[in-house]
mmCIF file of C-alpha atoms in Angstrom:
data_model
loop_
_atom_site.group_PDB
_atom_site.id
_atom_site.type_symbol
_atom_site.label_atom_id
_atom_site.label_comp_id
_atom_site.label_asym_id
_atom_site.label_seq_id
_atom_site.Cartn_x
_atom_site.Cartn_y
_atom_site.Cartn_z
ATOM 1 C CA MET A 1 -71.582 26.550 -31.518
ATOM 2 C CA ASN A 2 -68.885 23.738 -31.554
ATOM 3 C CA TYR A 3 -66.352 23.864 -28.796
ATOM 4 C CA LYS A 4 -62.772 22.442 -29.410
ATOM 5 C CA VAL A 5 -61.766 20.384 -26.738
ATOM 6 C CA LEU A 6 -58.280 18.601 -26.397
ATOM 7 C CA TRP A 7 -58.281 15.126 -25.812
ATOM 8 C CA ILE A 8 -54.877 13.249 -25.096
ATOM 9 C CA ASP A 9 -55.296 9.567 -25.277
ATOM 10 C CA ASP A 10 -53.142 6.758 -27.073
ATOM 11 C CA LYS A 11 -55.942 5.023 -27.330
ATOM 12 C CA PRO A 12 -59.272 7.043 -28.364
ATOM 13 C CA ASN A 13 -62.604 6.014 -28.886
ATOM 14 C CA ASP A 14 -64.786 6.771 -31.488
ATOM 15 C CA SER A 15 -67.776 6.340 -29.443
ATOM 16 C CA PHE A 16 -66.544 9.043 -26.773
ATOM 17 C CA ILE A 17 -66.164 11.608 -29.843
ATOM 18 C CA VAL A 18 -69.553 11.168 -31.266
ATOM 19 C CA GLU A 19 -71.241 11.392 -27.956
ATOM 20 C CA ALA A 20 -69.395 14.309 -27.263
ATOM 21 C CA GLU A 21 -70.585 15.999 -30.300
ATOM 22 C CA ALA A 22 -74.221 16.147 -28.539
ATOM 23 C CA TYR A 23 -72.562 18.483 -25.993
ATOM 24 C CA ASP A 24 -71.281 21.158 -28.896
ATOM 25 C CA MET A 25 -67.775 19.611 -28.479
ATOM 26 C CA ASP A 26 -65.463 18.941 -31.270
ATOM 27 C CA ILE A 27 -62.563 17.109 -29.830
ATOM 28 C CA HIS A 28 -59.165 17.463 -30.935
ATOM 29 C CA VAL A 29 -57.179 13.939 -30.295
ATOM 30 C CA GLU A 30 -53.411 14.078 -29.583
ATOM 31 C CA LYS A 31 -51.901 10.158 -28.921
ATOM 32 C CA CYS A 32 -49.053 11.356 -26.739
ATOM 33 C CA TYR A 33 -48.337 14.012 -24.246
ATOM 34 C CA ASN A 34 -45.518 15.870 -26.196
ATOM 35 C CA ARG A 35 -48.089 16.193 -28.978
ATOM 36 C CA GLY A 36 -50.708 17.202 -26.913
ATOM 37 C CA ILE A 37 -48.508 19.679 -25.053
ATOM 38 C CA GLU A 38 -47.423 21.428 -28.272
ATOM 39 C CA TRP A 39 -51.264 21.597 -29.758
ATOM 40 C CA LEU A 40 -52.519 23.175 -26.574
ATOM 41 C CA ARG A 41 -49.629 25.379 -26.513
ATOM 42 C CA ALA A 42 -50.160 26.675 -30.275
ATOM 43 C CA ASN A 43 -54.167 26.812 -29.814
ATOM 44 C CA GLN A 44 -54.727 28.135 -26.066
ATOM 45 C CA ASP A 45 -56.814 30.886 -27.790
ATOM 46 C CA ILE A 46 -59.459 28.349 -29.363
ATOM 47 C CA CYS A 47 -59.246 25.312 -26.825
ATOM 48 C CA MET A 48 -62.096 25.385 -24.707
ATOM 49 C CA ALA A 49 -61.268 22.372 -22.497
ATOM 50 C CA VAL A 50 -58.742 19.469 -22.219
ATOM 51 C CA ILE A 51 -59.094 16.176 -21.300
ATOM 52 C CA LEU A 52 -56.128 13.905 -19.839
ATOM 53 C CA ASP A 53 -55.335 10.309 -20.204
ATOM 54 C CA VAL A 54 -53.661 8.684 -17.307
ATOM 55 C CA LYS A 55 -52.177 5.395 -18.909
ATOM 56 C CA CYS A 56 -50.900 6.778 -21.899
ATOM 57 C CA LYS A 57 -47.715 7.591 -23.807
ATOM 58 C CA ILE A 58 -45.099 10.993 -23.452
ATOM 59 C CA THR A 59 -43.869 10.590 -27.376
ATOM 60 C CA GLU A 60 -45.120 9.469 -30.227
ATOM 61 C CA ASP A 61 -42.359 6.382 -30.507
ATOM 62 C CA PRO A 62 -44.203 3.520 -31.180
ATOM 63 C CA THR A 63 -41.962 1.410 -29.235
ATOM 64 C CA GLU A 64 -42.904 3.198 -25.816
ATOM 65 C CA VAL A 65 -45.457 1.556 -23.870
ATOM 66 C CA ASP A 66 -48.406 3.367 -22.056
ATOM 67 C CA THR A 67 -47.998 3.801 -18.436
ATOM 68 C CA PRO A 68 -49.321 5.943 -15.652
ATOM 69 C CA ASN A 69 -45.507 7.810 -15.752
ATOM 70 C CA ALA A 70 -46.916 9.928 -18.533
ATOM 71 C CA PHE A 71 -49.626 11.625 -16.460
ATOM 72 C CA ARG A 72 -47.444 11.981 -13.739
ATOM 73 C CA GLU A 73 -44.694 13.575 -15.357
ATOM 74 C CA LYS A 74 -46.734 15.626 -17.678
ATOM 75 C CA TRP A 75 -49.886 16.802 -16.199
ATOM 76 C CA ILE A 76 -48.382 19.893 -14.352
ATOM 77 C CA GLU A 77 -47.317 20.923 -17.666
ATOM 78 C CA VAL A 78 -50.623 20.900 -18.939
ATOM 79 C CA VAL A 79 -52.247 22.388 -16.249
ATOM 80 C CA SER A 80 -49.948 24.963 -16.024
ATOM 81 C CA LEU A 81 -50.839 25.992 -19.934
ATOM 82 C CA CYS A 82 -54.573 25.644 -18.869
ATOM 83 C CA SER A 83 -53.924 28.505 -16.304
ATOM 84 C CA LYS A 84 -51.602 30.579 -18.328
ATOM 85 C CA ASP A 85 -54.181 33.384 -19.771
ATOM 86 C CA SER A 86 -57.772 32.554 -20.181
ATOM 87 C CA ILE A 87 -58.261 29.761 -17.888
ATOM 88 C CA ILE A 88 -59.138 26.571 -19.654
ATOM 89 C CA PRO A 89 -61.029 23.534 -17.760
ATOM 90 C CA TRP A 90 -59.331 20.371 -17.413
ATOM 91 C CA PHE A 91 -60.322 16.665 -16.802
ATOM 92 C CA VAL A 92 -59.055 13.398 -16.120
ATOM 93 C CA TYR A 93 -60.526 10.161 -17.874
ATOM 94 C CA THR A 94 -59.160 6.965 -17.338
ATOM 95 C CA SER A 95 -60.035 3.414 -17.493
ATOM 96 C CA GLY A 96 -58.120 2.505 -13.852
ATOM 97 C CA ASP A 97 -57.397 -0.723 -15.491
ATOM 98 C CA TYR A 98 -53.693 -0.476 -13.618
ATOM 99 C CA GLN A 99 -52.073 -0.353 -10.448
ATOM 100 C CA GLY A 100 -52.169 2.369 -8.112
ATOM 101 C CA ILE A 101 -54.895 4.230 -9.279
ATOM 102 C CA GLU A 102 -55.689 5.253 -5.888
ATOM 103 C CA ALA A 103 -53.027 7.704 -6.084
ATOM 104 C CA LEU A 104 -55.428 9.434 -8.165
ATOM 105 C CA ASP A 105 -57.405 10.525 -5.078
ATOM 106 C CA LEU A 106 -54.123 12.423 -3.991
ATOM 107 C CA LEU A 107 -54.620 15.090 -7.045
ATOM 108 C CA PRO A 108 -55.136 18.325 -5.780
ATOM 109 C CA ALA A 109 -58.444 19.809 -5.954
ATOM 110 C CA ASN A 110 -59.312 21.222 -10.062
ATOM 111 C CA LYS A 111 -59.505 25.036 -8.885
ATOM 112 C CA ILE A 112 -60.256 26.006 -12.788
ATOM 113 C CA PHE A 113 -63.736 24.161 -12.422
ATOM 114 C CA ASP A 114 -65.511 22.489 -9.208
ATOM 115 C CA HIS A 115 -66.861 19.524 -10.595
ATOM 116 C CA GLY A 116 -66.795 16.878 -7.972
ATOM 117 C CA HIS A 117 -64.694 14.649 -9.472
ATOM 118 C CA LYS A 118 -60.793 14.034 -9.358
ATOM 119 C CA TYR A 119 -61.291 11.976 -12.033
ATOM 120 C CA TYR A 120 -63.785 10.153 -14.230
ATOM 121 C CA ASN A 121 -63.772 6.308 -14.733
ATOM 122 C CA LYS A 122 -63.802 5.319 -18.426
ATOM 123 C CA PRO A 123 -66.176 4.490 -20.127
ATOM 124 C CA ALA A 124 -69.167 4.453 -16.993
ATOM 125 C CA ASP A 125 -68.376 8.166 -16.215
ATOM 126 C CA ARG A 126 -68.358 9.692 -19.838
ATOM 127 C CA THR A 127 -71.798 11.075 -20.037
ATOM 128 C CA VAL A 128 -71.429 12.942 -16.654
ATOM 129 C CA MET A 129 -68.379 14.156 -17.708
ATOM 130 C CA CYS A 130 -69.443 15.380 -21.023
ATOM 131 C CA ALA A 131 -72.066 17.073 -19.218
ATOM 132 C CA ASN A 132 -69.703 18.700 -16.582
ATOM 133 C CA ILE A 133 -67.400 19.896 -19.267
ATOM 134 C CA GLN A 134 -69.816 21.406 -21.182
ATOM 135 C CA LYS A 135 -71.045 23.083 -18.100
ATOM 136 C CA ALA A 136 -67.423 24.276 -17.418
ATOM 137 C CA ILE A 137 -67.178 25.793 -21.018
ATOM 138 C CA GLU A 138 -70.341 27.594 -20.879
ATOM 139 C CA ASN A 139 -69.540 29.131 -17.533
ATOM 140 C CA ARG A 140 -66.199 30.564 -19.119
ATOM 141 C CA ASP A 141 -66.672 34.422 -19.655
ATOM 142 C CA ILE A 142 -64.516 33.750 -23.038
ATOM 143 C CA VAL A 143 -67.471 31.437 -24.101
ATOM 144 C CA ARG A 144 -70.492 34.390 -22.967
ATOM 145 C CA TYR A 145 -68.332 36.580 -25.100
ATOM 146 C CA TYR A 146 -68.201 34.733 -28.049
ATOM 147 C CA LYS A 147 -72.216 33.907 -27.795
ATOM 148 C CA LYS A 148 -73.108 37.451 -28.599
ATOM 149 C CA TYR A 149 -71.094 36.713 -32.107
ATOM 150 C CA GLU A 150 -72.222 33.277 -32.576
ATOM 151 C CA SER A 151 -73.688 33.868 -36.101
ATOM 152 C CA ILE A 152 -70.964 35.501 -36.947
ATOM 153 C CA VAL A 153 -68.105 33.207 -36.092
ATOM 154 C CA GLU A 154 -70.318 30.106 -37.477
ATOM 155 C CA PHE A 155 -70.386 31.654 -40.688
ATOM 156 C CA CYS A 156 -66.450 32.015 -41.255
ATOM 157 C CA PRO A 157 -65.089 29.294 -38.867
ATOM 158 C CA GLU A 158 -61.931 29.881 -40.445
ATOM 159 C CA MET A 159 -61.244 33.157 -39.038
ATOM 160 C CA ALA A 160 -62.416 31.901 -35.599
ATOM 161 C CA ARG A 161 -58.882 32.428 -33.959
ATOM 162 C CA GLU A 162 -58.815 35.952 -35.232
ATOM 163 C CA LEU A 163 -62.560 36.693 -34.444
ATOM 164 C CA PHE A 164 -61.879 34.831 -30.741
ATOM 165 C CA ARG A 165 -58.804 37.727 -30.105
ATOM 166 C CA VAL A 166 -60.367 40.592 -31.214
ATOM 167 C CA ILE A 167 -64.041 40.061 -29.456
ATOM 168 C CA THR A 168 -62.153 39.376 -26.195
ATOM 169 C CA ILE A 169 -60.360 42.710 -26.537
ATOM 170 C CA ILE A 170 -63.644 44.254 -27.218
ATOM 171 C CA GLU A 171 -65.386 42.897 -24.608
ATOM 172 C CA ILE A 172 -62.739 43.314 -21.851
ATOM 173 C CA ASN A 173 -62.097 47.030 -23.260
ATOM 174 C CA ALA A 174 -58.463 46.468 -24.080
ATOM 175 C CA PHE A 175 -58.798 49.933 -26.055
ATOM 176 C CA THR A 176 -54.567 50.105 -26.385
ATOM 177 C CA ASN A 177 -54.266 46.687 -27.599
ATOM 178 C CA THR A 178 -53.423 47.394 -31.335
ATOM 179 C CA SER A 179 -52.893 43.546 -32.200
ATOM 180 C CA ALA A 180 -56.527 43.895 -32.899
ATOM 181 C CA PHE A 181 -56.029 45.881 -36.054
ATOM 182 C CA ASN A 182 -53.583 43.214 -37.610
ATOM 183 C CA ASP A 183 -56.481 40.320 -36.517
ATOM 184 C CA MET A 184 -59.277 42.274 -38.209
ATOM 185 C CA ARG A 185 -57.040 42.952 -41.106
ATOM 186 C CA LYS A 186 -56.593 39.189 -41.695
ATOM 187 C CA ILE A 187 -60.807 38.763 -41.262
ATOM 188 C CA LEU A 188 -61.180 41.645 -44.122
ATOM 189 C CA GLY A 189 -58.906 40.064 -46.465
ATOM 190 C CA TRP A 190 -61.474 36.981 -45.843
ATOM 191 C CA CYS A 191 -64.124 39.094 -46.461
ATOM 192 C CA VAL A 192 -62.458 40.326 -49.998
ATOM 193 C CA ALA A 193 -61.856 36.502 -51.162
ATOM 194 C CA TYR A 194 -65.542 35.496 -49.900
ATOM 195 C CA MET A 195 -66.880 38.474 -51.909
ATOM 196 C CA ARG A 196 -64.786 37.726 -55.023
ATOM 197 C CA GLU A 197 -66.040 34.035 -54.747
ATOM 198 C CA HIS A 198 -69.864 35.252 -54.730
ATOM 199 C CA GLY A 199 -70.081 37.992 -57.434
ATOM 200 C CA ILE A 200 -68.834 41.206 -56.398
ATOM 201 C CA PHE A 201 -65.332 41.248 -57.662
ATOM 202 C CA PRO A 202 -63.490 39.956 -60.537
ATOM 203 C CA PRO A 203 -61.303 36.598 -60.207
ATOM 204 C CA GLU A 204 -58.018 38.500 -60.377
ATOM 205 C CA LEU A 205 -58.806 40.808 -57.564
ATOM 206 C CA THR A 206 -57.028 40.252 -54.581
ATOM 207 C CA ARG A 207 -55.683 43.238 -52.621
ATOM 208 C CA MET A 208 -57.834 45.265 -50.229
ATOM 209 C CA SER A 209 -56.811 48.793 -51.630
ATOM 210 C CA SER A 210 -58.277 47.431 -55.170
ATOM 211 C CA ALA A 211 -61.385 45.993 -53.139
ATOM 212 C CA THR A 212 -61.992 49.539 -51.776
ATOM 213 C CA TYR A 213 -61.634 50.961 -55.207
ATOM 214 C CA TYR A 214 -63.850 48.431 -56.970
ATOM 215 C CA LEU A 215 -66.812 48.995 -54.321
ATOM 216 C CA ASN A 216 -66.583 52.869 -54.852
ATOM 217 C CA ASN A 217 -67.255 52.139 -58.631
ATOM 218 C CA ILE A 218 -70.208 49.717 -58.121
ATOM 219 C CA ASN A 219 -71.781 52.416 -55.799
ATOM 220 C CA ASP A 220 -70.534 55.657 -55.471
ATOM 221 C CA THR A 221 -72.767 58.209 -57.787
ATOM 222 C CA ASN A 222 -69.736 60.394 -58.810
ATOM 223 C CA PHE A 223 -67.686 57.397 -59.812
ATOM 224 C CA CYS A 224 -70.523 56.061 -61.799
ATOM 225 C CA HIS A 225 -71.361 59.394 -63.463
ATOM 226 C CA LYS A 226 -67.826 59.631 -65.061
ATOM 227 C CA ARG A 227 -68.755 56.515 -66.716
ATOM 228 C CA LYS A 228 -72.257 57.306 -67.944
ATOM 229 C CA VAL A 229 -73.679 54.431 -65.852
ATOM 230 C CA LYS A 230 -76.162 54.178 -62.816
ATOM 231 C CA PRO A 231 -74.666 53.369 -59.304
ATOM 232 C CA ARG A 232 -75.903 49.755 -58.221
ATOM 233 C CA LYS A 233 -76.551 50.390 -54.745
ATOM 234 C CA ASP A 234 -78.789 47.841 -54.561
ATOM 235 C CA ILE A 235 -76.192 45.450 -54.822
ATOM 236 C CA VAL A 236 -73.720 47.503 -52.943
ATOM 237 C CA PRO A 237 -75.461 49.751 -50.010
ATOM 238 C CA ASP A 238 -73.987 53.063 -49.194
ATOM 239 C CA TYR A 239 -73.018 51.766 -45.653
ATOM 240 C CA ILE A 240 -70.804 48.770 -46.845
ATOM 241 C CA ARG A 241 -68.823 51.180 -49.052
ATOM 242 C CA TYR A 242 -68.432 53.328 -46.179
ATOM 243 C CA SER A 243 -67.690 50.160 -43.761
ATOM 244 C CA PHE A 244 -64.957 48.743 -45.792
ATOM 245 C CA GLU A 245 -63.277 52.091 -46.565
ATOM 246 C CA ILE A 246 -62.780 52.959 -43.011
ATOM 247 C CA CYS A 247 -61.777 49.100 -42.174
ATOM 248 C CA GLU A 248 -59.213 48.719 -44.898
ATOM 249 C CA ASP A 249 -57.810 52.442 -43.844
ATOM 250 C CA VAL A 250 -57.836 52.120 -40.021
ATOM 251 C CA CYS A 251 -56.560 47.858 -39.999
ATOM 252 C CA ASN A 252 -53.498 48.764 -42.731
ATOM 253 C CA ASN A 253 -52.504 51.682 -41.078
ATOM 254 C CA GLY A 254 -52.948 50.157 -37.586
ATOM 255 C CA SER A 255 -51.117 46.898 -38.558
ATOM 256 C CA HIS A 256 -47.849 49.053 -39.028
ATOM 257 C CA GLY A 257 -45.853 51.142 -37.010
ATOM 258 C CA LYS A 258 -44.533 54.849 -38.083
ATOM 259 C CA MET A 259 -41.144 54.464 -39.694
ATOM 260 C CA GLU A 260 -38.479 55.722 -37.915
ATOM 261 C CA GLY A 261 -37.610 59.166 -39.012
ATOM 262 C CA ALA A 262 -40.509 59.645 -41.698
ATOM 263 C CA THR A 263 -42.825 62.388 -40.948
ATOM 264 C CA ASP A 264 -46.740 62.044 -41.345
ATOM 265 C CA ASP A 265 -47.091 63.809 -44.344
ATOM 266 C CA ILE A 266 -44.660 60.821 -46.313
ATOM 267 C CA ASN A 267 -45.875 58.220 -44.011
ATOM 268 C CA ASN A 268 -49.074 58.882 -41.996
ATOM 269 C CA LEU A 269 -49.102 55.880 -40.219
ATOM 270 C CA ILE A 270 -50.459 57.366 -36.850
ATOM 271 C CA VAL A 271 -53.031 54.739 -35.785
ATOM 272 C CA ASP A 272 -50.819 52.105 -33.915
ATOM 273 C CA SER A 273 -49.321 55.058 -31.853
ATOM 274 C CA ILE A 274 -52.315 57.017 -30.955
ATOM 275 C CA VAL A 275 -54.551 53.881 -29.833
ATOM 276 C CA SER A 276 -51.662 52.310 -27.988
ATOM 277 C CA ASN A 277 -51.296 55.402 -26.078
ATOM 278 C CA GLY A 278 -54.679 55.836 -25.185
ATOM 279 C CA GLU A 279 -55.688 58.630 -27.200
ATOM 280 C CA ALA A 280 -58.133 56.873 -29.484
ATOM 281 C CA PRO A 281 -60.308 54.823 -26.850
ATOM 282 C CA TYR A 282 -63.130 53.888 -28.973
ATOM 283 C CA LEU A 283 -61.342 53.205 -32.515
ATOM 284 C CA ILE A 284 -60.689 49.296 -32.071
ATOM 285 C CA ARG A 285 -64.537 48.976 -31.266
ATOM 286 C CA SER A 286 -65.680 51.119 -33.766
ATOM 287 C CA THR A 287 -63.685 49.511 -36.365
ATOM 288 C CA PHE A 288 -64.845 46.393 -35.094
ATOM 289 C CA TYR A 289 -68.255 47.157 -35.629
ATOM 290 C CA GLU A 290 -67.717 48.225 -38.985
ATOM 291 C CA LEU A 291 -66.217 44.847 -39.675
ATOM 292 C CA MET A 292 -69.019 43.155 -38.335
ATOM 293 C CA ASN A 293 -71.606 45.050 -40.712
ATOM 294 C CA ILE A 294 -69.235 43.868 -43.497
ATOM 295 C CA LEU A 295 -69.415 40.352 -42.166
ATOM 296 C CA ASP A 296 -73.169 40.241 -41.626
ATOM 297 C CA TRP A 297 -73.739 41.502 -45.161
ATOM 298 C CA CYS A 298 -71.576 38.714 -46.675
ATOM 299 C CA THR A 299 -73.981 36.128 -45.436
ATOM 300 C CA LYS A 300 -76.731 37.650 -47.556
ATOM 301 C CA LEU A 301 -74.537 37.296 -50.424
ATOM 302 C CA PRO A 302 -75.676 34.975 -53.115
ATOM 303 C CA THR A 303 -74.720 31.381 -52.792
ATOM 304 C CA SER A 304 -75.860 29.826 -56.277
ATOM 305 C CA GLU A 305 -73.930 29.697 -59.256
ATOM 306 C CA GLU A 306 -77.150 31.211 -61.054
ATOM 307 C CA GLU A 307 -77.133 34.469 -58.604
ATOM 308 C CA ILE A 308 -73.489 34.612 -58.746
ATOM 309 C CA ALA A 309 -73.372 34.983 -62.554
ATOM 310 C CA LEU A 310 -76.372 37.622 -62.541
ATOM 311 C CA TYR A 311 -74.330 39.634 -60.129
ATOM 312 C CA ARG A 312 -71.191 39.241 -62.371
ATOM 313 C CA GLU A 313 -73.230 40.279 -65.282
ATOM 314 C CA ALA A 314 -74.973 43.541 -63.495
ATOM 315 C CA ILE A 315 -71.491 44.510 -62.149
ATOM 316 C CA ALA A 316 -69.643 43.911 -65.856
ATOM 317 C CA LYS A 317 -72.104 46.584 -67.266
ATOM 318 C CA LEU A 318 -70.616 49.302 -64.937
ATOM 319 C CA ASN A 319 -67.575 48.718 -67.106
ATOM 320 C CA ILE A 320 -64.969 49.416 -63.807
ATOM 321 C CA GLN A 321 -61.562 50.130 -65.440
ATOM 322 C CA PHE A 322 -59.339 47.608 -63.303
ATOM 323 C CA ASP A 323 -55.710 46.980 -63.049
ATOM 324 C CA PRO A 324 -55.127 43.957 -60.536
ATOM 325 C CA ASN A 325 -51.459 45.227 -60.245
ATOM 326 C CA LYS A 326 -51.837 48.650 -58.911
#
């Protein structure tokens, strides 16, 4: 599993980025503090550690000269973001080729992670810093949570942000946090696209409701009997049809609040209400595991053009009537 690490440095070194890969780090570089803070604010849920240069720049202005003032003015803002929600370990990495480096000895202890260094010398301490960053990351509760689902996260890295948020909700048992439904709905949409690209759905199918309909028409005996064809349970097993229909219904319902003044008969959007009120304490968790079933099944879909073509051919023989606009 690769960990996203922010490095704020106006003169980043490629050899450090390469070495960091051996410690499972994916370094994201920003060359000034303002840009680094902006990126961190937007990516706190996926950023696993932060590395700070001292003699750096505050802005992107090409005429600005790198000075230790950048660190003096901005490090507290960075550390505040690192301490906001999920605690992000931070490290100071500096060449020390400037006057006043001894001032760094006055830095307060890094309470986020006690690694025995207030700062690391560049490049002499590079390896020990990498090892300490990796240790700090892997000691985080949030990373231990993710490791339980590592194979799934690696399968769909595009959905890492959404997966991380939902996994955290599951692991801390925040059973009233209905934001999980919106994130799971996005992940389910990714599954639809993946299934479309890997032979299950036709190219024009984009809607999740259409995906539910199509899976029913591939798998369900009654649906297929009406068209005098045999269901292809070998392609779409029963549990996937059930899991998808449950996820689609619950996530769509839970992603919307009940319209003011509407009755449940007209607008049966009850999931957000009952979950946020604590009346369905297991619904987020059960829906999440149904979604994990779907993602795990997606990992086993054909990947070669020949196998995908065979799936498309077999499903085409089922003669499923489908209107992409409905």
